[in-house]
């Protein structure tokens, strides 16, 4: 989507390796989020950020860490990838939830073999 | 806590049929309500929203009315097209302890046949 990009779009990695996904925004929005989407589970929040260096856990944070050193970038790291982390990962941004909701990125399809 | 329940489908319709996808919610306070659409291989896009009771959101022929008395936000379209085939998500903004995120339903897959 305009104003938010995710990289890479696709990645295949081996079990036990570290993986970092990047979300970049040009909207200067305060809030950034990482979700995973899996069949039968819908969207599940992994971590979110409410400002530079301010982050918190979502409902499925085990095995993931995040960092936000500047407003425009929010990184998601899988410290040691497992097959259960094979998923599609979406980043979202927001400035005012009540007024505008989220703007989502196009997603990263991650396969852990 | 907040929750959203929507019909899970899948829903299969013929072109030009009438569409309803039901969405009900549980929330404290006065949340805003949203419908998102996800086309195959893409991220979710905001379809429409309503920020207070009795508001009607509309976009691309889709409509939904914020009904506080029935805690509902049903999505409707009078005549669907093949290009409307997608997954539709109902969502609400948080309040109180959940005011930092949106709460989503599990999504409804719509397939429209020519």
mmCIF file of C-alpha atoms in Angstrom, chain A residues 1 9 31 33 35 37 40-43 45 48 57 59 90 97-107 109, chain B residues 30 32 34 36 38 41-46 49-51 87 89 93-94 98-106:
data_model
loop_
_atom_site.group_PDB
_atom_site.id
_atom_site.type_symbol
_atom_site.label_atom_id
_atom_site.label_comp_id
_atom_site.label_asym_id
_atom_site.label_seq_id
_atom_site.Cartn_x
_atom_site.Cartn_y
_atom_site.Cartn_z
ATOM 1 C CA UNK A 1 0.000 0.000 0.000
ATOM 2 C CA UNK A 9 7.793 -10.153 0.153
ATOM 3 C CA UNK A 31 1.518 3.270 15.953
ATOM 4 C CA UNK A 33 1.890 -3.400 14.450
ATOM 5 C CA UNK A 35 0.353 -9.535 12.762
ATOM 6 C CA UNK A 37 -2.315 -14.586 9.420
ATOM 7 C CA UNK A 40 -8.389 -20.950 10.865
ATOM 8 C CA UNK A 41 -6.820 -18.374 13.171
ATOM 9 C CA UNK A 42 -7.494 -15.119 11.399
ATOM 10 C CA UNK A 43 -5.186 -12.251 12.304
ATOM 11 C CA UNK A 45 -1.194 -9.598 16.985
ATOM 12 C CA UNK A 48 3.074 -3.410 18.508
ATOM 13 C CA UNK A 57 3.683 -7.724 23.342
ATOM 14 C CA UNK A 59 -1.201 -12.233 21.976
ATOM 15 C CA UNK A 90 1.445 -8.224 7.962
ATOM 16 C CA UNK A 97 -7.538 4.133 15.544
ATOM 17 C CA UNK A 98 -11.024 5.476 16.109
ATOM 18 C CA UNK A 99 -10.976 7.717 13.045
ATOM 19 C CA UNK A 100 -8.982 5.755 10.496
ATOM 20 C CA UNK A 101 -8.263 2.251 11.725
ATOM 21 C CA UNK A 102 -5.171 0.605 10.251
ATOM 22 C CA UNK A 103 -3.337 0.812 6.967
ATOM 23 C CA UNK A 104 -1.808 -2.555 6.128
ATOM 24 C CA UNK A 105 1.279 -3.506 4.183
ATOM 25 C CA UNK A 106 1.182 -6.114 1.423
ATOM 26 C CA UNK A 107 2.575 -8.883 3.615
ATOM 27 C CA UNK A 109 5.131 -14.854 3.124
ATOM 28 C CA UNK B 30 -18.170 3.479 22.120
ATOM 29 C CA UNK B 32 -15.549 2.665 15.947
ATOM 30 C CA UNK B 34 -14.741 -1.146 10.318
ATOM 31 C CA UNK B 36 -11.775 -4.555 5.667
ATOM 32 C CA UNK B 38 -8.533 -8.783 1.440
ATOM 33 C CA UNK B 41 -2.317 -12.394 -2.289
ATOM 34 C CA UNK B 42 -2.782 -8.901 -0.913
ATOM 35 C CA UNK B 43 -2.981 -7.098 2.405
ATOM 36 C CA UNK B 44 -6.180 -5.913 4.009
ATOM 37 C CA UNK B 45 -7.726 -2.693 2.734
ATOM 38 C CA UNK B 46 -10.198 -0.502 4.554
ATOM 39 C CA UNK B 49 -16.137 2.597 8.603
ATOM 40 C CA UNK B 50 -18.558 4.122 11.094
ATOM 41 C CA UNK B 51 -17.477 6.013 14.166
ATOM 42 C CA UNK B 87 -12.210 -12.229 2.286
ATOM 43 C CA UNK B 89 -13.159 -8.783 7.956
ATOM 44 C CA UNK B 93 -11.432 -0.127 17.705
ATOM 45 C CA UNK B 94 -10.490 -0.818 21.278
ATOM 46 C CA UNK B 98 -7.666 -2.483 24.590
ATOM 47 C CA UNK B 99 -7.552 1.014 23.145
ATOM 48 C CA UNK B 100 -4.235 0.403 21.344
ATOM 49 C CA UNK B 101 -5.444 -2.057 18.718
ATOM 50 C CA UNK B 102 -8.251 -3.212 16.467
ATOM 51 C CA UNK B 103 -10.110 -6.421 17.254
ATOM 52 C CA UNK B 104 -10.926 -8.495 14.154
ATOM 53 C CA UNK B 105 -13.428 -11.163 13.316
ATOM 54 C CA UNK B 106 -12.089 -14.306 11.671
#
